[in-house]
PDB file of N, CA and C in Angstrom:
ATOM      1  N   MET A   1      88.466  87.807 103.013  1.00 43.00           N
ATOM      2  CA  MET A   1      87.993  86.686 102.214  1.00 43.00           C
ATOM      3  C   MET A   1      87.789  87.092 100.760  1.00 43.00           C
ATOM      4  N   ALA A   2      87.241  88.284 100.534  1.00 51.00           N
ATOM      5  CA  ALA A   2      86.992  88.728  99.165  1.00 51.00           C
ATOM      6  C   ALA A   2      88.300  88.909  98.403  1.00 51.00           C
ATOM      7  N   GLY A   3      89.368  89.354  99.100  1.00 73.00           N
ATOM      8  CA  GLY A   3      90.662  89.500  98.453  1.00 73.00           C
ATOM      9  C   GLY A   3      91.230  88.170  98.011  1.00 73.00           C
ATOM     10  N   SER A   4      91.032  87.135  98.822  1.00 82.00           N
ATOM     11  CA  SER A   4      91.530  85.804  98.472  1.00 82.00           C
ATOM     12  C   SER A   4      90.763  85.224  97.294  1.00 82.00           C
ATOM     13  N   ALA A   5      89.465  85.481  97.250  1.00 84.00           N
ATOM     14  CA  ALA A   5      88.654  84.970  96.142  1.00 84.00           C
ATOM     15  C   ALA A   5      89.028  85.649  94.834  1.00 84.00           C
ATOM     16  N   SER A   6      89.247  86.961  94.873  1.00 85.00           N
ATOM     17  CA  SER A   6      89.625  87.657  93.645  1.00 85.00           C
ATOM     18  C   SER A   6      91.026  87.242  93.195  1.00 85.00           C
ATOM     19  N   MET A   7      91.924  86.990  94.154  1.00 88.00           N
ATOM     20  CA  MET A   7      93.266  86.532  93.810  1.00 88.00           C
ATOM     21  C   MET A   7      93.204  85.161  93.149  1.00 88.00           C
ATOM     22  N   LEU A   8      92.397  84.266  93.679  1.00 91.00           N
ATOM     23  CA  LEU A   8      92.264  82.933  93.105  1.00 91.00           C
ATOM     24  C   LEU A   8      91.678  82.995  91.691  1.00 91.00           C
ATOM     25  N   CYS A   9      90.661  83.821  91.487  1.00 91.00           N
ATOM     26  CA  CYS A   9      90.073  83.978  90.150  1.00 91.00           C
ATOM     27  C   CYS A   9      91.093  84.542  89.172  1.00 91.00           C
ATOM     28  N   LEU A  10      91.888  85.504  89.621  1.00 92.00           N
ATOM     29  CA  LEU A  10      92.906  86.091  88.757  1.00 92.00           C
ATOM     30  C   LEU A  10      93.976  85.069  88.387  1.00 92.00           C
ATOM     31  N   ILE A  11      94.375  84.241  89.329  1.00 92.00           N
ATOM     32  CA  ILE A  11      95.384  83.209  89.056  1.00 92.00           C
ATOM     33  C   ILE A  11      94.846  82.185  88.057  1.00 92.00           C
ATOM     34  N   ILE A  12      93.604  81.769  88.227  1.00 93.00           N
ATOM     35  CA  ILE A  12      93.008  80.806  87.294  1.00 93.00           C
ATOM     36  C   ILE A  12      92.892  81.412  85.904  1.00 93.00           C
ATOM     37  N   LEU A  13      92.465  82.665  85.822  1.00 93.00           N
ATOM     38  CA  LEU A  13      92.350  83.349  84.537  1.00 93.00           C
ATOM     39  C   LEU A  13      93.714  83.499  83.875  1.00 93.00           C
ATOM     40  N   THR A  14      94.729  83.839  84.663  1.00 93.00           N
ATOM     41  CA  THR A  14      96.079  84.005  84.130  1.00 93.00           C
ATOM     42  C   THR A  14      96.652  82.684  83.650  1.00 93.00           C
ATOM     43  N   PHE A  15      96.274  81.603  84.280  1.00 93.00           N
ATOM     44  CA  PHE A  15      96.758  80.290  83.850  1.00 93.00           C
ATOM     45  C   PHE A  15      96.339  79.997  82.413  1.00 93.00           C
ATOM     46  N   PHE A  16      95.127  80.418  82.043  1.00 94.00           N
ATOM     47  CA  PHE A  16      94.633  80.151  80.687  1.00 94.00           C
ATOM     48  C   PHE A  16      94.997  81.254  79.696  1.00 94.00           C
ATOM     49  N   ILE A  17      94.925  82.522  80.119  1.00 93.00           N
ATOM     50  CA  ILE A  17      95.201  83.654  79.226  1.00 93.00           C
ATOM     51  C   ILE A  17      96.087  84.654  79.981  1.00 93.00           C
ATOM     52  N   PRO A  18      97.417  84.493  79.926  1.00 93.00           N
ATOM     53  CA  PRO A  18      98.305  85.358  80.703  1.00 93.00           C
ATOM     54  C   PRO A  18      98.132  86.864  80.446  1.00 93.00           C
ATOM     55  N   PRO A  19      98.004  87.333  79.185  1.00 94.00           N
ATOM     56  CA  PRO A  19      97.870  88.783  78.999  1.00 94.00           C
ATOM     57  C   PRO A  19      96.599  89.368  79.638  1.00 94.00           C
ATOM     58  N   LEU A  20      95.539  88.601  79.700  1.00 94.00           N
ATOM     59  CA  LEU A  20      94.318  89.105  80.310  1.00 94.00           C
ATOM     60  C   LEU A  20      94.494  89.324  81.810  1.00 94.00           C
ATOM     61  N   GLY A  21      95.191  88.420  82.472  1.00 93.00           N
ATOM     62  CA  GLY A  21      95.473  88.595  83.891  1.00 93.00           C
ATOM     63  C   GLY A  21      96.327  89.827  84.151  1.00 93.00           C
ATOM     64  N   VAL A  22      97.314  90.067  83.293  1.00 94.00           N
ATOM     65  CA  VAL A  22      98.160  91.255  83.436  1.00 94.00           C
ATOM     66  C   VAL A  22      97.350  92.515  83.170  1.00 94.00           C
ATOM     67  N   PHE A  23      96.484  92.478  82.181  1.00 95.00           N
ATOM     68  CA  PHE A  23      95.654  93.643  81.872  1.00 95.00           C
ATOM     69  C   PHE A  23      94.758  94.020  83.048  1.00 95.00           C
ATOM     70  N   LEU A  24      94.242  93.030  83.750  1.00 92.00           N
ATOM     71  CA  LEU A  24      93.348  93.312  84.871  1.00 92.00           C
ATOM     72  C   LEU A  24      94.060  93.987  86.041  1.00 92.00           C
ATOM     73  N   ILE A  25      95.347  93.758  86.211  1.00 92.00           N
ATOM     74  CA  ILE A  25      96.047  94.401  87.325  1.00 92.00           C
ATOM     75  C   ILE A  25      96.819  95.643  86.897  1.00 92.00           C
ATOM     76  N   SER A  26      97.207  95.746  85.624  1.00 91.00           N
ATOM     77  CA  SER A  26      98.028  96.895  85.221  1.00 91.00           C
ATOM     78  C   SER A  26      97.331  97.846  84.258  1.00 91.00           C
ATOM     79  N   GLY A  27      96.258  97.417  83.633  1.00 90.00           N
ATOM     80  CA  GLY A  27      95.632  98.237  82.609  1.00 90.00           C
ATOM     81  C   GLY A  27      96.446  98.156  81.331  1.00 90.00           C
ATOM     82  N   CYS A  28      96.233  99.091  80.444  1.00 92.00           N
ATOM     83  CA  CYS A  28      96.968  99.107  79.175  1.00 92.00           C
ATOM     84  C   CYS A  28      98.297  99.814  79.416  1.00 92.00           C
ATOM     85  N   SER A  29      99.298  99.038  79.797  1.00 92.00           N
ATOM     86  CA  SER A  29     100.603  99.596  80.151  1.00 92.00           C
ATOM     87  C   SER A  29     101.703  98.850  79.404  1.00 92.00           C
ATOM     88  N   ALA A  30     102.933  99.264  79.659  1.00 93.00           N
ATOM     89  CA  ALA A  30     104.077  98.598  79.036  1.00 93.00           C
ATOM     90  C   ALA A  30     104.154  97.138  79.475  1.00 93.00           C
ATOM     91  N   ASP A  31     103.806  96.855  80.726  1.00 93.00           N
ATOM     92  CA  ASP A  31     103.835  95.467  81.201  1.00 93.00           C
ATOM     93  C   ASP A  31     102.851  94.591  80.429  1.00 93.00           C
ATOM     94  N   PHE A  32     101.699  95.135  80.096  1.00 94.00           N
ATOM     95  CA  PHE A  32     100.699  94.399  79.313  1.00 94.00           C
ATOM     96  C   PHE A  32     101.239  94.090  77.916  1.00 94.00           C
ATOM     97  N   LEU A  33     101.847  95.085  77.276  1.00 94.00           N
ATOM     98  CA  LEU A  33     102.387  94.869  75.928  1.00 94.00           C
ATOM     99  C   LEU A  33     103.563  93.887  75.948  1.00 94.00           C
ATOM    100  N   ILE A  34     104.412  93.980  76.975  1.00 94.00           N
ATOM    101  CA  ILE A  34     105.517  93.035  77.112  1.00 94.00           C
ATOM    102  C   ILE A  34     104.983  91.620  77.283  1.00 94.00           C
ATOM    103  N   ASN A  35     103.916  91.480  78.071  1.00 95.00           N
ATOM    104  CA  ASN A  35     103.364  90.148  78.288  1.00 95.00           C
ATOM    105  C   ASN A  35     102.746  89.583  77.015  1.00 95.00           C
ATOM    106  N   ILE A  36     102.121  90.417  76.210  1.00 95.00           N
ATOM    107  CA  ILE A  36     101.583  89.941  74.931  1.00 95.00           C
ATOM    108  C   ILE A  36     102.720  89.412  74.060  1.00 95.00           C
ATOM    109  N   MET A  37     103.813  90.170  73.990  1.00 95.00           N
ATOM    110  CA  MET A  37     104.944  89.731  73.166  1.00 95.00           C
ATOM    111  C   MET A  37     105.564  88.442  73.706  1.00 95.00           C
ATOM    112  N   LEU A  38     105.710  88.326  75.020  1.00 94.00           N
ATOM    113  CA  LEU A  38     106.266  87.102  75.596  1.00 94.00           C
ATOM    114  C   LEU A  38     105.356  85.902  75.371  1.00 94.00           C
ATOM    115  N   THR A  39     104.048  86.127  75.409  1.00 93.00           N
ATOM    116  CA  THR A  39     103.112  85.032  75.167  1.00 93.00           C
ATOM    117  C   THR A  39     103.159  84.605  73.704  1.00 93.00           C
ATOM    118  N   ILE A  40     103.341  85.558  72.799  1.00 94.00           N
ATOM    119  CA  ILE A  40     103.471  85.219  71.375  1.00 94.00           C
ATOM    120  C   ILE A  40     104.761  84.430  71.144  1.00 94.00           C
ATOM    121  N   LEU A  41     105.837  84.832  71.816  1.00 93.00           N
ATOM    122  CA  LEU A  41     107.113  84.142  71.649  1.00 93.00           C
ATOM    123  C   LEU A  41     107.110  82.734  72.239  1.00 93.00           C
ATOM    124  N   GLY A  42     106.323  82.546  73.244  1.00 89.00           N
ATOM    125  CA  GLY A  42     106.222  81.237  73.876  1.00 89.00           C
ATOM    126  C   GLY A  42     105.267  81.320  75.039  1.00 89.00           C
ATOM    127  N   TYR A  43     104.480  80.291  75.213  1.00 85.00           N
ATOM    128  CA  TYR A  43     103.445  80.325  76.244  1.00 85.00           C
ATOM    129  C   TYR A  43     104.041  80.378  77.649  1.00 85.00           C
ATOM    130  N   LEU A  44     105.151  79.689  77.884  1.00 91.00           N
ATOM    131  CA  LEU A  44     105.772  79.651  79.212  1.00 91.00           C
ATOM    132  C   LEU A  44     106.348  81.001  79.640  1.00 91.00           C
ATOM    133  N   PRO A  45     107.083  81.735  78.783  1.00 91.00           N
ATOM    134  CA  PRO A  45     107.570  83.054  79.216  1.00 91.00           C
ATOM    135  C   PRO A  45     106.439  84.024  79.568  1.00 91.00           C
ATOM    136  N   GLY A  46     105.343  83.937  78.858  1.00 91.00           N
ATOM    137  CA  GLY A  46     104.189  84.776  79.179  1.00 91.00           C
ATOM    138  C   GLY A  46     103.632  84.465  80.553  1.00 91.00           C
ATOM    139  N   HIS A  47     103.596  83.179  80.896  1.00 91.00           N
ATOM    140  CA  HIS A  47     103.116  82.772  82.220  1.00 91.00           C
ATOM    141  C   HIS A  47     104.050  83.252  83.325  1.00 91.00           C
ATOM    142  N   ILE A  48     105.340  83.062  83.124  1.00 93.00           N
ATOM    143  CA  ILE A  48     106.306  83.460  84.143  1.00 93.00           C
ATOM    144  C   ILE A  48     106.202  84.956  84.407  1.00 93.00           C
ATOM    145  N   HIS A  49     106.147  85.753  83.356  1.00 93.00           N
ATOM    146  CA  HIS A  49     106.042  87.202  83.497  1.00 93.00           C
ATOM    147  C   HIS A  49     104.738  87.591  84.185  1.00 93.00           C
ATOM    148  N   ALA A  50     103.634  86.985  83.791  1.00 94.00           N
ATOM    149  CA  ALA A  50     102.332  87.323  84.372  1.00 94.00           C
ATOM    150  C   ALA A  50     102.275  86.976  85.853  1.00 94.00           C
ATOM    151  N   PHE A  51     102.744  85.801  86.223  1.00 94.00           N
ATOM    152  CA  PHE A  51     102.699  85.419  87.632  1.00 94.00           C
ATOM    153  C   PHE A  51     103.664  86.254  88.472  1.00 94.00           C
ATOM    154  N   TYR A  52     104.785  86.681  87.894  1.00 94.00           N
ATOM    155  CA  TYR A  52     105.697  87.574  88.610  1.00 94.00           C
ATOM    156  C   TYR A  52     105.019  88.912  88.884  1.00 94.00           C
ATOM    157  N   LEU A  53     104.338  89.474  87.886  1.00 93.00           N
ATOM    158  CA  LEU A  53     103.645  90.743  88.072  1.00 93.00           C
ATOM    159  C   LEU A  53     102.541  90.626  89.116  1.00 93.00           C
ATOM    160  N   GLU A  54     101.825  89.521  89.106  1.00 92.00           N
ATOM    161  CA  GLU A  54     100.776  89.331  90.109  1.00 92.00           C
ATOM    162  C   GLU A  54     101.369  89.184  91.507  1.00 92.00           C
ATOM    163  N   TYR A  55     102.488  88.504  91.605  1.00 92.00           N
ATOM    164  CA  TYR A  55     103.160  88.375  92.900  1.00 92.00           C
ATOM    165  C   TYR A  55     103.550  89.755  93.434  1.00 92.00           C
ATOM    166  N   VAL A  56     104.165  90.579  92.585  1.00 91.00           N
ATOM    167  CA  VAL A  56     104.574  91.922  93.002  1.00 91.00           C
ATOM    168  C   VAL A  56     103.356  92.756  93.380  1.00 91.00           C
ATOM    169  N   TYR A  57     102.298  92.671  92.593  1.00 91.00           N
ATOM    170  CA  TYR A  57     101.083  93.447  92.852  1.00 91.00           C
ATOM    171  C   TYR A  57     100.498  93.114  94.222  1.00 91.00           C
ATOM    172  N   TYR A  58     100.322  91.829  94.502  1.00 89.00           N
ATOM    173  CA  TYR A  58      99.710  91.444  95.783  1.00 89.00           C
ATOM    174  C   TYR A  58     100.665  91.629  96.955  1.00 89.00           C
ATOM    175  N   LYS A  59     101.963  91.485  96.734  1.00 89.00           N
ATOM    176  CA  LYS A  59     102.927  91.738  97.805  1.00 89.00           C
ATOM    177  C   LYS A  59     102.924  93.216  98.181  1.00 89.00           C
ATOM    178  N   ASN A  60     102.843  94.101  97.185  1.00 87.00           N
ATOM    179  CA  ASN A  60     102.860  95.533  97.444  1.00 87.00           C
ATOM    180  C   ASN A  60     101.525  96.052  97.973  1.00 87.00           C
ATOM    181  N   ARG A  61     100.458  95.300  97.816  1.00 85.00           N
ATOM    182  CA  ARG A  61      99.176  95.706  98.408  1.00 85.00           C
ATOM    183  C   ARG A  61      99.244  95.669  99.922  1.00 85.00           C
ATOM    184  N   GLU A  62     100.039  94.762 100.454  1.00 81.00           N
ATOM    185  CA  GLU A  62     100.139  94.593 101.897  1.00 81.00           C
ATOM    186  C   GLU A  62     101.283  95.405 102.496  1.00 81.00           C
ATOM    187  N   ALA A  63     102.185  95.922 101.667  1.00 77.00           N
ATOM    188  CA  ALA A  63     103.344  96.656 102.170  1.00 77.00           C
ATOM    189  C   ALA A  63     103.002  98.130 102.369  1.00 77.00           C
ATOM    190  N   VAL A  64     103.619  98.724 103.380  1.00 72.00           N
ATOM    191  CA  VAL A  64     103.419 100.149 103.634  1.00 72.00           C
ATOM    192  C   VAL A  64     104.283 100.960 102.670  1.00 72.00           C
ATOM    193  N   MET A  65     105.569 100.710 102.647  1.00 73.00           N
ATOM    194  CA  MET A  65     106.482 101.360 101.713  1.00 73.00           C
ATOM    195  C   MET A  65     107.308 100.269 101.051  1.00 73.00           C
ATOM    196  N   ALA A  66     106.939  99.908  99.851  1.00 71.00           N
ATOM    197  CA  ALA A  66     107.636  98.822  99.157  1.00 71.00           C
ATOM    198  C   ALA A  66     108.720  99.389  98.243  1.00 71.00           C
ATOM    199  N   ASP A  67     109.823  98.683  98.153  1.00 82.00           N
ATOM    200  CA  ASP A  67     110.876  99.055  97.206  1.00 82.00           C
ATOM    201  C   ASP A  67     110.400  98.699  95.804  1.00 82.00           C
ATOM    202  N   PRO A  68     110.800  99.481  94.796  1.00 87.00           N
ATOM    203  CA  PRO A  68     110.405  99.161  93.428  1.00 87.00           C
ATOM    204  C   PRO A  68     110.928  97.791  92.997  1.00 87.00           C
ATOM    205  N   ALA A  69     110.073  97.015  92.379  1.00 87.00           N
ATOM    206  CA  ALA A  69     110.465  95.686  91.897  1.00 87.00           C
ATOM    207  C   ALA A  69     111.164  95.831  90.552  1.00 87.00           C
ATOM    208  N   PRO A  70     112.235  95.095  90.328  1.00 90.00           N
ATOM    209  CA  PRO A  70     112.927  95.175  89.042  1.00 90.00           C
ATOM    210  C   PRO A  70     112.088  94.556  87.931  1.00 90.00           C
ATOM    211  N   GLY A  71     112.112  95.204  86.771  1.00 88.00           N
ATOM    212  CA  GLY A  71     111.417  94.675  85.610  1.00 88.00           C
ATOM    213  C   GLY A  71     109.927  94.941  85.579  1.00 88.00           C
ATOM    214  N   VAL A  72     109.427  95.781  86.470  1.00 90.00           N
ATOM    215  CA  VAL A  72     108.005  96.126  86.485  1.00 90.00           C
ATOM    216  C   VAL A  72     107.889  97.596  86.107  1.00 90.00           C
ATOM    217  N   TYR A  73     107.148  97.885  85.033  1.00 88.00           N
ATOM    218  CA  TYR A  73     107.085  99.237  84.497  1.00 88.00           C
ATOM    219  C   TYR A  73     105.777  99.953  84.820  1.00 88.00           C
ATOM    220  N   SER A  74     104.819  99.270  85.352  1.00 88.00           N
ATOM    221  CA  SER A  74     103.528  99.862  85.674  1.00 88.00           C
ATOM    222  C   SER A  74     103.532 100.400  87.099  1.00 88.00           C
ATOM    223  N   ASP A  75     103.206 101.682  87.247  1.00 86.00           N
ATOM    224  CA  ASP A  75     103.123 102.273  88.589  1.00 86.00           C
ATOM    225  C   ASP A  75     102.012 101.631  89.402  1.00 86.00           C
ATOM    226  N   ARG A  76     100.948 101.234  88.744  1.00 88.00           N
ATOM    227  CA  ARG A  76      99.833 100.597  89.450  1.00 88.00           C
ATOM    228  C   ARG A  76     100.273  99.293  90.126  1.00 88.00           C
ATOM    229  N   ILE A  77     101.099  98.522  89.457  1.00 89.00           N
ATOM    230  CA  ILE A  77     101.599  97.277  90.045  1.00 89.00           C
ATOM    231  C   ILE A  77     102.614  97.587  91.143  1.00 89.00           C
ATOM    232  N   GLN A  78     103.494  98.570  90.903  1.00 86.00           N
ATOM    233  CA  GLN A  78     104.496  98.933  91.904  1.00 86.00           C
ATOM    234  C   GLN A  78     103.837  99.402  93.208  1.00 86.00           C
ATOM    235  N   ARG A  79     102.691 100.094  93.110  1.00 85.00           N
ATOM    236  CA  ARG A  79     101.985 100.579  94.301  1.00 85.00           C
ATOM    237  C   ARG A  79     101.017  99.570  94.854  1.00 85.00           C
ATOM    238  N   GLY A  80     100.815  98.440  94.178  1.00 84.00           N
ATOM    239  CA  GLY A  80      99.856  97.435  94.645  1.00 84.00           C
ATOM    240  C   GLY A  80      98.426  97.881  94.484  1.00 84.00           C
ATOM    241  N   GLY A  81      98.166  98.737  93.492  1.00 80.00           N
ATOM    242  CA  GLY A  81      96.815  99.224  93.246  1.00 80.00           C
ATOM    243  C   GLY A  81      96.396 100.368  94.141  1.00 80.00           C
ATOM    244  N   GLN A  82      97.303 100.813  95.033  1.00 77.00           N
ATOM    245  CA  GLN A  82      96.975 101.920  95.935  1.00 77.00           C
ATOM    246  C   GLN A  82      97.062 103.232  95.182  1.00 77.00           C
ATOM    247  N   PRO A  83      96.179 104.198  95.475  1.00 74.00           N
ATOM    248  CA  PRO A  83      96.246 105.491  94.798  1.00 74.00           C
ATOM    249  C   PRO A  83      97.512 106.252  95.179  1.00 74.00           C
ATOM    250  N   ASN A  84      97.960 107.099  94.280  1.00 70.00           N
ATOM    251  CA  ASN A  84      99.164 107.878  94.494  1.00 70.00           C
ATOM    252  C   ASN A  84      98.759 109.299  94.850  1.00 70.00           C
ATOM    253  N   TYR A  85      98.622 109.576  96.142  1.00 67.00           N
ATOM    254  CA  TYR A  85      98.200 110.895  96.588  1.00 67.00           C
ATOM    255  C   TYR A  85      99.362 111.859  96.752  1.00 67.00           C
ATOM    256  N   GLY A  86     100.586 111.375  96.729  1.00 62.00           N
ATOM    257  CA  GLY A  86     101.729 112.185  97.073  1.00 62.00           C
ATOM    258  C   GLY A  86     102.305 113.041  95.956  1.00 62.00           C
ATOM    259  N   SER A  87     101.865 112.871  94.722  1.00 57.00           N
ATOM    260  CA  SER A  87     102.483 113.634  93.639  1.00 57.00           C
ATOM    261  C   SER A  87     101.443 114.416  92.857  1.00 57.00           C
ATOM    262  N   ILE A  88     101.897 115.529  92.344  1.00 55.00           N
ATOM    263  CA  ILE A  88     101.054 116.369  91.496  1.00 55.00           C
ATOM    264  C   ILE A  88     101.683 116.379  90.113  1.00 55.00           C
ATOM    265  N   PRO A  89     100.902 115.983  89.085  1.00 55.00           N
ATOM    266  CA  PRO A  89     101.498 115.918  87.733  1.00 55.00           C
ATOM    267  C   PRO A  89     101.855 117.256  87.170  1.00 55.00           C
TER     268      PRO A  89
END
């Protein structure tokens, strides 16, 4: 239930301010900067990009091994917010 409530709040927030919704799921990443530029260029492209990133994020939260989504540059979104225990920097 808590996951559904946070998802709904994020969707409502993204509807009004797309870059803020992207920032909450990706942090300060390339996806966040791309979304700022798309929102400046036009409000609709910013929305489309933000909702796509949120879709990938929540889809990958439920997946065990998800394939990388095209056009997503944030590892946090690609992993669905799951920690990356498998690699050593």
